[in-house]
């Protein structure tokens, strides 16, 4: 029986809601926190967003998302760095603990080269992150996103970057959806704990017969992921942050969102 | 410039064709071989299938597919073994060098347990494989199939089973679609070469913005996989078999199949 106060919900889970609605509904539902996607800040500006989030009483594990570092054109890489710095600024403004990084990949660029550019990109953000006291969490994305979204597809490759940069501001966001299948998951989680890099833990579920690569995630318990076991590994590794619920689902986005939040509550309590 | 004689085509690539049509068209196109899916044998029986394949002059790297070993119910596991033995019989009958194994996974069963049952299942086929001189090739499937199709998702886990069983009849079918993203791919291919377990090499491509998890593969060159580089690793590892073209694509199945085979020829020559 997981305690709702240990959970934060990603605003993208309820895609149709404004930031104000998300804050109000998540707080009323009893969740402990909210992770904010940039698309809900964009229409109102960061000052207003900050006011809304801070008055909600919710903790804010993460602003989502920065990243997309690699590019063939150096000027595109520079533009990405500028955007990542703005992202860090926004995170600091709304009181988010970390920025989640979807690191990027480029069709036609070897993944090894992409990962080099990722490490280089993150290294150029370290000062800005430290100044703003915002952590940077590399999120390994499922190998099915290796073509154009993420050249980091396992905890291991995220660890490689952490070990290379050796900064207290760089760590890993571990999302069960992306890594549940990895035979090295348990040992990599333990290692991230030891290295102090286990910054985030995201939950949802993998539906058998997934109908879409992006937007067909399941609510916890609807799929095949043994979330409780992975959570036990994460806690044994010393993770004490909020467990972030992040579900992209075209099917669920069409539901009455208040009913859907009730379903998520039950699912979290029973299956995380 | 790849030589067409080094290629075999999987019948499933041209799903609407009968076995006779596949043999006739692939031979006429100049391909060196054919890999036969069981669905084209089923309507005509194995004796007739054997006659058709043997008179085509095409080499036959593989019969596709056996596997699906794990199950909660032991009687289901036994039934799978029986079916795999029939599959080996069919392979021997049509002169196929190997049976490709899609090893299976079960929702709710830990992948570690599934892999144990896979190794156990394969071990019970070894005598039958040796008697019939048919090799068994474990095909690591992309992690997006870990829920219910394959508990073996990297070369590494396939190697674990090979090392455990230590049989000249057990090896690996390496399909670029499933493994191209794996940071350990080059070293695992080299190791498979050393261990004598690199039985098969399959090519197709991964489309960015893949629209379907099963049937949206690209023709070589349409996607992001650096097939030539992977082929060079495979050849350096000593692989001397045919390169098998295996493309499942709802979009391509709707094309005129003769035109489509011409496209595949060009793609193989230019991009493999």
Short mmCIF file of C-alpha atoms in Angstrom, two decimals:
data_model
loop_
_atom_site.label_atom_id
_atom_site.label_comp_id
_atom_site.label_asym_id
_atom_site.label_seq_id
_atom_site.Cartn_x
_atom_site.Cartn_y
_atom_site.Cartn_z
CA UNK A 1 0.00 0.00 0.00
CA UNK A 2 1.84 3.02 -1.29
CA UNK A 3 1.18 6.36 0.40
CA UNK A 4 -0.13 9.03 -2.01
CA UNK A 5 2.12 11.61 -0.40
CA UNK A 6 5.10 9.73 -1.86
CA UNK A 7 3.81 10.38 -5.38
CA UNK A 8 4.07 13.29 -7.78
CA UNK A 9 2.10 13.45 -11.01
CA UNK A 10 3.46 14.71 -14.31
CA UNK A 11 1.20 17.34 -15.83
CA UNK A 12 1.39 15.57 -19.21
CA UNK A 13 -0.57 12.73 -17.62
CA UNK A 14 -3.60 15.00 -17.77
CA UNK A 15 -2.74 16.69 -21.01
CA UNK A 16 -5.90 18.78 -21.31
CA UNK A 17 -5.49 20.48 -17.92
CA UNK A 18 -3.81 23.81 -17.31
CA UNK A 19 -1.06 24.09 -14.73
CA UNK A 20 -3.56 25.64 -12.29
CA UNK A 21 -5.99 22.78 -12.79
CA UNK A 22 -3.23 20.19 -12.35
CA UNK A 23 -2.06 21.81 -9.10
CA UNK A 24 -5.55 22.09 -7.70
CA UNK A 25 -6.62 18.56 -8.65
CA UNK A 26 -3.40 16.80 -7.61
CA UNK A 27 -3.36 18.57 -4.25
CA UNK A 28 -7.04 17.82 -3.67
CA UNK A 29 -6.45 14.16 -4.59
CA UNK A 30 -3.77 13.95 -1.91
CA UNK A 31 -0.68 13.57 -4.03
CA UNK A 32 2.53 14.92 -2.57
CA UNK A 33 3.89 16.59 -5.66
CA UNK A 34 3.74 17.66 -9.25
CA UNK A 35 6.25 17.47 -12.07
CA UNK A 36 5.73 20.22 -14.56
CA UNK A 37 6.02 19.97 -18.33
CA UNK A 38 7.08 23.12 -20.12
CA UNK A 39 3.99 23.19 -22.34
CA UNK A 40 1.82 24.22 -19.36
CA UNK A 41 4.20 27.05 -18.47
CA UNK A 42 4.41 28.41 -21.99
CA UNK A 43 0.92 29.98 -22.24
CA UNK A 44 1.10 31.74 -18.85
CA UNK A 45 4.78 32.58 -18.42
CA UNK A 46 7.15 31.44 -15.74
CA UNK A 47 6.32 34.13 -13.14
CA UNK A 48 2.66 33.16 -13.10
CA UNK A 49 3.56 29.45 -13.23
CA UNK A 50 5.84 29.89 -10.25
CA UNK A 51 3.10 31.62 -8.27
CA UNK A 52 0.62 28.82 -9.04
CA UNK A 53 3.00 25.99 -8.21
CA UNK A 54 4.40 27.55 -5.04
CA UNK A 55 0.96 28.34 -3.61
CA UNK A 56 -0.21 24.75 -4.22
CA UNK A 57 1.88 23.32 -1.41
CA UNK A 58 2.98 20.53 -3.72
CA UNK A 59 6.61 19.45 -3.95
CA UNK A 60 8.15 19.73 -7.41
CA UNK A 61 10.59 16.96 -8.25
CA UNK A 62 11.06 17.89 -11.88
CA UNK A 63 10.64 20.25 -14.75
CA UNK A 64 10.24 18.28 -17.98
CA UNK A 65 12.11 18.43 -20.27
CA UNK A 66 15.48 19.60 -21.46
CA UNK A 67 18.00 17.80 -23.61
CA UNK A 68 18.17 17.09 -27.36
CA UNK A 69 21.87 17.90 -27.46
CA UNK A 70 23.25 16.17 -30.58
CA UNK A 71 23.06 17.76 -34.02
CA UNK A 72 25.23 17.77 -37.13
CA UNK A 73 25.17 21.57 -37.18
CA UNK A 74 27.13 23.20 -34.30
CA UNK A 75 24.76 26.19 -34.32
CA UNK A 76 21.85 23.84 -33.65
CA UNK A 77 23.81 22.41 -30.72
CA UNK A 78 24.40 25.92 -29.40
CA UNK A 79 20.72 26.74 -29.70
CA UNK A 80 19.94 23.59 -27.71
CA UNK A 81 22.31 24.73 -24.96
CA UNK A 82 20.58 28.12 -24.77
CA UNK A 83 17.22 26.42 -24.51
CA UNK A 84 18.52 24.10 -21.80
CA UNK A 85 19.75 27.10 -19.82
CA UNK A 86 16.30 28.68 -20.05
CA UNK A 87 14.88 25.35 -18.92
CA UNK A 88 17.15 25.42 -15.85
CA UNK A 89 16.02 28.99 -15.16
CA UNK A 90 12.39 27.92 -15.31
CA UNK A 91 13.07 24.98 -13.01
CA UNK A 92 14.68 27.30 -10.48
CA UNK A 93 11.77 29.72 -10.77
CA UNK A 94 9.10 27.11 -10.03
CA UNK A 95 11.22 25.43 -7.35
CA UNK A 96 11.81 22.19 -9.26
CA UNK A 97 14.56 19.99 -7.90
CA UNK A 98 15.75 18.79 -11.31
CA UNK A 99 15.41 19.13 -15.04
CA UNK A 100 14.74 15.82 -16.80
CA UNK A 101 16.91 15.41 -19.88
CA UNK A 102 15.74 13.53 -22.95
CA UNK A 103 19.19 13.59 -24.44
CA UNK A 104 18.45 13.30 -28.16
CA UNK A 105 19.60 11.25 -31.13
CA UNK A 106 19.94 12.08 -34.80
CA UNK A 107 19.11 9.85 -37.76
CA UNK A 108 22.34 9.13 -39.58
CA UNK A 109 24.61 9.95 -36.64
CA UNK A 110 26.22 6.95 -34.93
CA UNK A 111 24.91 6.53 -31.39
CA UNK A 112 28.48 6.65 -30.07
CA UNK A 113 28.96 10.11 -31.60
CA UNK A 114 25.55 11.24 -30.33
CA UNK A 115 26.47 10.17 -26.81
CA UNK A 116 29.73 12.11 -27.04
CA UNK A 117 27.79 15.22 -28.00
CA UNK A 118 25.36 14.56 -25.15
CA UNK A 119 28.15 14.44 -22.57
CA UNK A 120 29.70 17.57 -24.07
CA UNK A 121 26.37 19.38 -24.03
CA UNK A 122 25.64 18.51 -20.42
CA UNK A 123 29.18 19.52 -19.38
CA UNK A 124 28.46 23.01 -20.70
CA UNK A 125 25.39 23.28 -18.47
CA UNK A 126 27.08 22.36 -15.20
CA UNK A 127 27.92 25.88 -14.06
CA UNK A 128 24.45 27.12 -14.86
CA UNK A 129 22.91 24.17 -13.02
CA UNK A 130 25.11 24.70 -9.96
CA UNK A 131 24.44 28.44 -9.86
CA UNK A 132 20.71 27.78 -9.95
CA UNK A 133 20.90 24.72 -7.67
CA UNK A 134 18.98 22.64 -10.22
CA UNK A 135 19.95 19.02 -10.80
CA UNK A 136 20.15 17.52 -14.28
CA UNK A 137 18.65 14.04 -14.59
CA UNK A 138 19.51 11.97 -17.66
CA UNK A 139 16.54 9.78 -18.49
CA UNK A 140 17.49 6.60 -20.35
CA UNK A 141 14.78 6.13 -22.97
CA UNK A 142 13.58 2.75 -24.27
CA UNK A 143 15.65 1.42 -27.20
CA UNK A 144 12.64 1.95 -29.44
CA UNK A 145 13.45 5.69 -29.22
CA UNK A 146 17.10 5.32 -30.24
CA UNK A 147 16.53 6.53 -33.80
CA UNK A 148 15.68 10.12 -33.05
CA UNK A 149 14.88 10.76 -29.38
CA UNK A 150 17.56 9.31 -27.18
CA UNK A 151 21.00 7.86 -27.73
CA UNK A 152 20.99 6.76 -24.08
CA UNK A 153 18.83 3.67 -23.76
CA UNK A 154 20.03 1.92 -20.64
CA UNK A 155 21.06 2.93 -17.12
CA UNK A 156 24.58 1.87 -18.10
CA UNK A 157 25.02 4.58 -20.76
CA UNK A 158 23.56 7.19 -18.42
CA UNK A 159 26.07 6.07 -15.80
CA UNK A 160 28.90 6.44 -18.33
CA UNK A 161 28.04 10.12 -18.71
CA UNK A 162 27.70 10.61 -14.94
CA UNK A 163 31.08 8.97 -14.34
CA UNK A 164 32.65 11.09 -17.03
CA UNK A 165 31.29 14.40 -15.73
CA UNK A 166 31.60 13.62 -11.99
CA UNK A 167 29.30 16.46 -10.95
CA UNK A 168 26.89 16.41 -8.01
CA UNK A 169 24.44 18.10 -10.39
CA UNK A 170 24.28 15.25 -12.91
CA UNK A 171 22.38 12.04 -12.29
CA UNK A 172 19.71 9.71 -13.65
CA UNK A 173 15.93 9.63 -13.85
CA UNK A 174 14.94 5.97 -13.91
CA UNK A 175 11.58 5.40 -15.60
CA UNK A 176 10.27 1.85 -15.34
CA UNK A 177 8.66 2.16 -18.78
CA UNK A 178 12.04 2.53 -20.44
CA UNK A 179 14.21 0.18 -18.43
CA UNK A 180 12.03 -2.58 -16.97
CA UNK A 181 13.31 -5.14 -19.53
CA UNK A 182 17.02 -4.48 -18.83
CA UNK A 183 18.73 -7.54 -17.31
CA UNK A 184 21.20 -5.19 -15.59
CA UNK A 185 18.52 -2.99 -14.03
CA UNK A 186 18.85 -4.16 -10.43
CA UNK A 187 22.63 -3.82 -10.35
CA UNK A 188 22.60 -0.48 -12.17
CA UNK A 189 20.06 0.94 -9.71
CA UNK A 190 22.22 -0.22 -6.81
CA UNK A 191 25.26 1.37 -8.41
CA UNK A 192 23.42 4.65 -9.05
CA UNK A 193 22.51 4.64 -5.37
CA UNK A 194 26.14 4.22 -4.36
CA UNK A 195 27.27 6.91 -6.78
CA UNK A 196 24.60 9.33 -5.57
CA UNK A 197 23.12 9.68 -9.03
CA UNK A 198 19.65 8.22 -8.55
CA UNK A 199 17.76 11.50 -8.88
CA UNK A 200 14.35 10.42 -10.12
CA UNK A 201 12.02 7.42 -10.30
CA UNK A 202 9.11 7.39 -12.74
CA UNK A 203 6.26 4.90 -12.80
CA UNK A 204 3.58 3.81 -15.28
CA UNK A 205 3.13 0.44 -17.01
CA UNK A 206 3.93 -1.32 -20.29
CA UNK A 207 0.84 -2.66 -22.02
CA UNK A 208 1.27 -5.99 -23.82
CA UNK A 209 0.28 -5.39 -27.45
CA UNK A 210 1.26 -1.75 -27.22
CA UNK A 211 -0.54 0.06 -30.05
CA UNK A 212 1.65 3.12 -30.34
CA UNK A 213 5.31 3.78 -29.58
CA UNK A 214 4.67 7.11 -27.88
CA UNK A 215 1.23 7.43 -26.39
CA UNK A 216 0.01 4.04 -25.25
CA UNK A 217 1.40 3.73 -21.75
CA UNK A 218 -0.62 1.92 -19.14
CA UNK A 219 -1.63 2.95 -15.64
CA UNK A 220 0.35 1.05 -13.00
CA UNK A 221 -1.03 -2.50 -12.82
CA UNK A 222 -2.40 -2.54 -16.36
CA UNK A 223 0.74 -3.97 -17.88
CA UNK A 224 3.62 -6.33 -17.33
CA UNK A 225 6.06 -4.30 -15.23
CA UNK A 226 6.77 -5.54 -11.70
CA UNK A 227 6.81 -2.02 -10.31
CA UNK A 228 6.86 -3.03 -6.63
CA UNK A 229 10.03 -5.02 -7.10
CA UNK A 230 11.75 -2.21 -8.99
CA UNK A 231 10.59 0.26 -6.34
CA UNK A 232 12.13 -1.98 -3.68
CA UNK A 233 15.45 -1.85 -5.55
CA UNK A 234 15.24 1.91 -5.80
CA UNK A 235 14.52 2.29 -2.09
CA UNK A 236 17.26 -0.16 -1.16
CA UNK A 237 19.57 2.08 -3.20
CA UNK A 238 18.64 4.95 -0.89
CA UNK A 239 16.20 6.81 -3.11
CA UNK A 240 14.04 9.05 -0.95
CA UNK A 241 12.45 11.31 -3.54
CA UNK A 242 8.87 11.27 -4.76
CA UNK A 243 7.80 8.55 -7.16
CA UNK A 244 6.71 10.36 -10.30
CA UNK A 245 3.65 9.14 -12.18
CA UNK A 246 4.06 9.87 -15.87
CA UNK A 247 1.58 8.38 -18.31
CA UNK A 248 1.18 9.33 -21.96
CA UNK A 249 -1.95 7.71 -23.32
CA UNK A 250 -4.20 8.83 -26.13
CA UNK A 251 -6.84 6.50 -24.73
CA UNK A 252 -6.64 7.92 -21.21
CA UNK A 253 -6.50 11.51 -22.41
CA UNK A 254 -10.00 10.97 -23.82
CA UNK A 255 -11.44 9.93 -20.44
CA UNK A 256 -13.09 12.27 -17.95
CA UNK A 257 -9.89 13.48 -16.30
CA UNK A 258 -11.31 13.62 -12.76
CA UNK A 259 -12.37 9.98 -13.00
CA UNK A 260 -8.99 9.17 -14.47
CA UNK A 261 -7.15 10.75 -11.53
CA UNK A 262 -9.23 8.57 -9.19
CA UNK A 263 -8.11 5.52 -11.19
CA UNK A 264 -4.48 6.65 -10.96
CA UNK A 265 -4.80 7.10 -7.18
CA UNK A 266 -6.09 3.56 -6.72
CA UNK A 267 -3.46 2.19 -9.08
CA UNK A 268 -0.67 3.95 -7.20
CA UNK A 269 -1.86 2.75 -3.81
CA UNK A 270 -2.26 -0.84 -4.99
CA UNK A 271 0.49 -1.37 -7.52
CA UNK A 272 3.51 0.80 -6.70
CA UNK B 1 27.83 -3.18 -53.72
CA UNK B 2 26.43 -6.34 -52.20
CA UNK B 3 26.07 -9.40 -54.42
CA UNK B 4 22.48 -10.67 -54.62
CA UNK B 5 23.72 -14.24 -54.37
CA UNK B 6 24.74 -13.49 -50.78
CA UNK B 7 21.12 -12.76 -49.88
CA UNK B 8 18.15 -14.90 -48.92
CA UNK B 9 14.64 -13.50 -48.63
CA UNK B 10 12.16 -14.47 -45.91
CA UNK B 11 8.83 -15.52 -47.38
CA UNK B 12 7.01 -13.30 -44.88
CA UNK B 13 8.51 -10.32 -46.71
CA UNK B 14 6.03 -11.03 -49.51
CA UNK B 15 3.21 -12.18 -47.31
CA UNK B 16 0.64 -12.66 -50.09
CA UNK B 17 2.79 -15.07 -52.11
CA UNK B 18 2.66 -18.84 -51.87
CA UNK B 19 5.87 -20.79 -51.30
CA UNK B 20 5.98 -21.67 -55.00
CA UNK B 21 5.63 -18.01 -55.96
CA UNK B 22 8.34 -16.97 -53.52
CA UNK B 23 10.75 -19.61 -54.83
CA UNK B 24 10.10 -18.72 -58.45
CA UNK B 25 10.33 -14.95 -57.95
CA UNK B 26 13.36 -14.96 -55.65
CA UNK B 27 15.29 -17.29 -57.96
CA UNK B 28 14.32 -15.22 -61.00
CA UNK B 29 15.40 -12.04 -59.21
CA UNK B 30 18.83 -13.55 -58.64
CA UNK B 31 18.75 -14.01 -54.87
CA UNK B 32 20.85 -16.84 -53.53
CA UNK B 33 18.38 -18.20 -51.01
CA UNK B 34 15.04 -18.30 -49.30
CA UNK B 35 14.08 -18.54 -45.64
CA UNK B 36 10.75 -20.21 -45.22
CA UNK B 37 8.03 -19.29 -42.75
CA UNK B 38 5.82 -22.12 -41.57
CA UNK B 39 2.62 -20.40 -42.71
CA UNK B 40 3.51 -21.07 -46.37
CA UNK B 41 4.15 -24.75 -45.64
CA UNK B 42 0.96 -25.26 -43.73
CA UNK B 43 -1.54 -25.16 -46.67
CA UNK B 44 0.48 -27.53 -48.88
CA UNK B 45 2.18 -29.88 -46.44
CA UNK B 46 5.85 -30.46 -45.86
CA UNK B 47 6.39 -33.05 -48.63
CA UNK B 48 5.11 -30.70 -51.31
CA UNK B 49 6.98 -27.76 -49.71
CA UNK B 50 10.20 -29.75 -49.74
CA UNK B 51 9.76 -30.58 -53.44
CA UNK B 52 9.16 -26.91 -54.32
CA UNK B 53 12.09 -25.59 -52.31
CA UNK B 54 14.57 -28.25 -53.40
CA UNK B 55 13.77 -27.84 -57.10
CA UNK B 56 14.21 -24.05 -56.88
CA UNK B 57 17.97 -24.26 -56.57
CA UNK B 58 17.83 -21.73 -53.72
CA UNK B 59 19.79 -22.21 -50.53
CA UNK B 60 17.68 -22.34 -47.37
CA UNK B 61 19.30 -20.73 -44.35
CA UNK B 62 16.29 -20.96 -42.07
CA UNK B 63 12.87 -22.22 -41.26
CA UNK B 64 10.97 -19.62 -39.25
CA UNK B 65 9.99 -20.00 -36.53
CA UNK B 66 10.11 -22.15 -33.43
CA UNK B 67 10.39 -21.11 -29.80
CA UNK B 68 7.80 -19.77 -27.35
CA UNK B 69 9.10 -21.99 -24.57
CA UNK B 70 8.01 -20.35 -21.29
CA UNK B 71 4.58 -20.90 -19.80
CA UNK B 72 3.16 -21.12 -16.29
CA UNK B 73 1.51 -24.44 -17.15
CA UNK B 74 4.00 -27.33 -17.64
CA UNK B 75 1.65 -28.98 -20.14
CA UNK B 76 1.81 -25.86 -22.29
CA UNK B 77 5.60 -26.05 -22.14
CA UNK B 78 5.46 -29.70 -23.22
CA UNK B 79 3.17 -28.83 -26.12
CA UNK B 80 5.66 -26.17 -27.20
CA UNK B 81 8.46 -28.75 -27.18
CA UNK B 82 6.41 -31.07 -29.37
CA UNK B 83 5.75 -28.24 -31.79
CA UNK B 84 9.43 -27.32 -31.85
CA UNK B 85 10.33 -30.92 -32.69
CA UNK B 86 7.89 -30.84 -35.60
CA UNK B 87 9.48 -27.57 -36.63
CA UNK B 88 12.92 -29.24 -36.66
CA UNK B 89 11.46 -32.09 -38.73
CA UNK B 90 10.09 -29.60 -41.25
CA UNK B 91 13.42 -27.79 -41.41
CA UNK B 92 15.20 -31.06 -42.14
CA UNK B 93 12.62 -31.93 -44.77
CA UNK B 94 13.02 -28.69 -46.72
CA UNK B 95 16.80 -28.65 -46.24
CA UNK B 96 16.92 -25.62 -43.96
CA UNK B 97 20.18 -25.11 -42.13
CA UNK B 98 18.55 -23.80 -38.94
CA UNK B 99 15.33 -23.14 -37.11
CA UNK B 100 15.02 -19.55 -35.88
CA UNK B 101 13.78 -19.41 -32.30
CA UNK B 102 11.61 -16.58 -31.02
CA UNK B 103 12.00 -17.72 -27.46
CA UNK B 104 8.87 -16.35 -25.81
CA UNK B 105 7.91 -14.34 -22.73
CA UNK B 106 4.86 -14.42 -20.51
CA UNK B 107 3.07 -11.45 -18.97
CA UNK B 108 3.43 -11.75 -15.21
CA UNK B 109 6.46 -14.06 -15.33
CA UNK B 110 9.79 -12.44 -14.40
CA UNK B 111 12.13 -12.31 -17.39
CA UNK B 112 14.77 -14.18 -15.38
CA UNK B 113 12.37 -17.10 -14.89
CA UNK B 114 11.31 -16.98 -18.54
CA UNK B 115 14.95 -17.17 -19.63
CA UNK B 116 15.47 -20.20 -17.36
CA UNK B 117 12.54 -21.93 -19.02
CA UNK B 118 13.92 -20.99 -22.45
CA UNK B 119 17.28 -22.60 -21.72
CA UNK B 120 15.54 -25.66 -20.32
CA UNK B 121 13.28 -25.90 -23.36
CA UNK B 122 16.14 -25.63 -25.83
CA UNK B 123 18.17 -28.20 -23.88
CA UNK B 124 15.38 -30.71 -24.44
CA UNK B 125 15.58 -30.18 -28.21
CA UNK B 126 19.30 -30.78 -28.58
CA UNK B 127 19.13 -34.50 -29.36
CA UNK B 128 16.39 -33.97 -31.90
CA UNK B 129 18.33 -31.12 -33.52
CA UNK B 130 21.53 -33.18 -33.70
CA UNK B 131 19.75 -36.23 -35.11
CA UNK B 132 18.22 -34.08 -37.82
CA UNK B 133 21.35 -31.96 -38.34
CA UNK B 134 19.31 -28.78 -37.89
CA UNK B 135 20.81 -25.86 -35.99
CA UNK B 136 18.80 -23.83 -33.48
CA UNK B 137 19.28 -20.07 -33.70
CA UNK B 138 18.14 -17.93 -30.79
CA UNK B 139 17.00 -14.57 -32.15
CA UNK B 140 17.29 -11.76 -29.62
CA UNK B 141 14.17 -9.64 -30.11
CA UNK B 142 14.00 -5.88 -29.56
CA UNK B 143 13.21 -4.93 -25.94
CA UNK B 144 9.82 -3.66 -27.13
CA UNK B 145 8.84 -7.33 -27.43
CA UNK B 146 9.89 -8.27 -23.89
CA UNK B 147 6.34 -8.33 -22.56
CA UNK B 148 5.04 -11.32 -24.44
CA UNK B 149 7.28 -12.36 -27.35
CA UNK B 150 10.85 -12.67 -26.19
CA UNK B 151 12.63 -12.68 -22.85
CA UNK B 152 15.93 -12.52 -24.75
CA UNK B 153 16.44 -8.96 -25.95
CA UNK B 154 20.18 -8.61 -26.44
CA UNK B 155 22.99 -10.69 -27.90
CA UNK B 156 24.30 -11.00 -24.34
CA UNK B 157 21.32 -12.99 -23.05
CA UNK B 158 21.38 -15.20 -26.14
CA UNK B 159 25.07 -15.82 -25.44
CA UNK B 160 24.25 -16.76 -21.84
CA UNK B 161 22.04 -19.58 -23.10
CA UNK B 162 24.63 -20.70 -25.66
CA UNK B 163 27.36 -20.78 -23.00
CA UNK B 164 25.11 -22.70 -20.67
CA UNK B 165 24.12 -25.36 -23.23
CA UNK B 166 27.52 -25.62 -24.98
CA UNK B 167 26.12 -27.41 -28.01
CA UNK B 168 27.29 -27.03 -31.61
CA UNK B 169 23.59 -27.00 -32.51
CA UNK B 170 22.73 -23.84 -30.53
CA UNK B 171 23.64 -20.36 -31.69
CA UNK B 172 22.30 -16.91 -32.47
CA UNK B 173 20.40 -15.23 -35.30
CA UNK B 174 21.41 -11.57 -35.24
CA UNK B 175 18.75 -9.30 -36.76
CA UNK B 176 19.81 -5.67 -37.14
CA UNK B 177 16.25 -4.53 -36.47
CA UNK B 178 16.36 -5.89 -32.95
CA UNK B 179 19.90 -5.16 -31.89
CA UNK B 180 21.17 -2.12 -33.84
CA UNK B 181 20.83 0.16 -30.79
CA UNK B 182 22.83 -2.09 -28.43
CA UNK B 183 26.08 -0.44 -27.30
CA UNK B 184 27.59 -3.91 -26.89
CA UNK B 185 26.68 -5.09 -30.39
CA UNK B 186 30.12 -4.99 -31.95
CA UNK B 187 31.81 -6.87 -29.12
CA UNK B 188 29.00 -9.41 -28.83
CA UNK B 189 29.16 -10.17 -32.56
CA UNK B 190 32.91 -10.67 -32.29
CA UNK B 191 32.41 -12.97 -29.32
CA UNK B 192 29.71 -14.97 -31.12
CA UNK B 193 32.17 -15.39 -33.98
CA UNK B 194 34.82 -16.73 -31.61
CA UNK B 195 32.35 -19.04 -29.91
CA UNK B 196 31.06 -20.37 -33.24
CA UNK B 197 27.51 -19.29 -32.48
CA UNK B 198 26.87 -16.69 -35.17
CA UNK B 199 24.39 -18.75 -37.16
CA UNK B 200 22.28 -16.09 -38.87
CA UNK B 201 22.29 -12.44 -39.92
CA UNK B 202 19.04 -10.66 -40.79
CA UNK B 203 18.68 -7.27 -42.43
CA UNK B 204 15.95 -4.67 -42.84
CA UNK B 205 15.77 -1.12 -41.45
CA UNK B 206 14.31 0.84 -38.53
CA UNK B 207 12.06 3.67 -39.65
CA UNK B 208 12.22 6.83 -37.54
CA UNK B 209 8.67 7.51 -36.35
CA UNK B 210 7.80 3.85 -36.50
CA UNK B 211 4.01 3.60 -36.67
CA UNK B 212 3.53 0.06 -35.45
CA UNK B 213 5.55 -2.20 -33.19
CA UNK B 214 5.22 -5.26 -35.40
CA UNK B 215 4.66 -4.45 -39.03
CA UNK B 216 6.38 -1.21 -39.89
CA UNK B 217 9.90 -2.27 -40.78
CA UNK B 218 11.75 -0.41 -43.48
CA UNK B 219 13.60 -1.68 -46.51
CA UNK B 220 17.39 -1.39 -46.10
CA UNK B 221 18.33 2.27 -46.50
CA UNK B 222 14.92 3.65 -45.52
CA UNK B 223 15.79 3.97 -41.87
CA UNK B 224 18.53 4.73 -39.40
CA UNK B 225 20.48 1.47 -39.16
CA UNK B 226 24.08 1.50 -40.37
CA UNK B 227 23.73 -1.95 -41.93
CA UNK B 228 27.06 -1.88 -43.80
CA UNK B 229 28.98 -1.33 -40.60
CA UNK B 230 27.14 -4.10 -38.79
CA UNK B 231 27.67 -6.39 -41.79
CA UNK B 232 31.40 -5.64 -41.62
CA UNK B 233 31.42 -6.70 -37.95
CA UNK B 234 29.58 -9.89 -38.80
CA UNK B 235 32.00 -10.75 -41.62
CA UNK B 236 35.01 -9.92 -39.47
CA UNK B 237 33.56 -12.38 -36.96
CA UNK B 238 33.75 -15.06 -39.65
CA UNK B 239 30.12 -15.21 -40.70
CA UNK B 240 29.88 -16.77 -44.15
CA UNK B 241 26.17 -17.55 -44.40
CA UNK B 242 23.58 -15.76 -46.48
CA UNK B 243 22.32 -12.38 -45.31
CA UNK B 244 18.60 -12.83 -44.74
CA UNK B 245 16.22 -10.08 -45.78
CA UNK B 246 13.21 -10.09 -43.46
CA UNK B 247 10.77 -7.21 -43.66
CA UNK B 248 7.32 -7.08 -42.08
CA UNK B 249 5.47 -4.06 -43.36
CA UNK B 250 1.77 -3.50 -43.74
CA UNK B 251 2.59 -0.66 -46.11
CA UNK B 252 4.86 -2.77 -48.31
CA UNK B 253 2.49 -5.74 -48.32
CA UNK B 254 -0.01 -3.49 -50.09
CA UNK B 255 2.40 -2.74 -52.98
CA UNK B 256 2.63 -4.66 -56.22
CA UNK B 257 4.91 -7.42 -54.94
CA UNK B 258 6.95 -7.74 -58.14
CA UNK B 259 7.77 -4.03 -58.04
CA UNK B 260 8.52 -4.39 -54.35
CA UNK B 261 11.03 -7.19 -54.96
CA UNK B 262 12.79 -4.91 -57.47
CA UNK B 263 13.00 -2.25 -54.75
CA UNK B 264 14.42 -4.80 -52.31
CA UNK B 265 17.05 -5.90 -54.85
CA UNK B 266 18.26 -2.34 -55.35
CA UNK B 267 18.21 -1.71 -51.61
CA UNK B 268 20.24 -4.81 -50.90
CA UNK B 269 22.83 -4.01 -53.55
CA UNK B 270 23.21 -0.41 -52.39
CA UNK B 271 22.73 -0.53 -48.64
CA UNK B 272 23.88 -3.86 -47.24
#
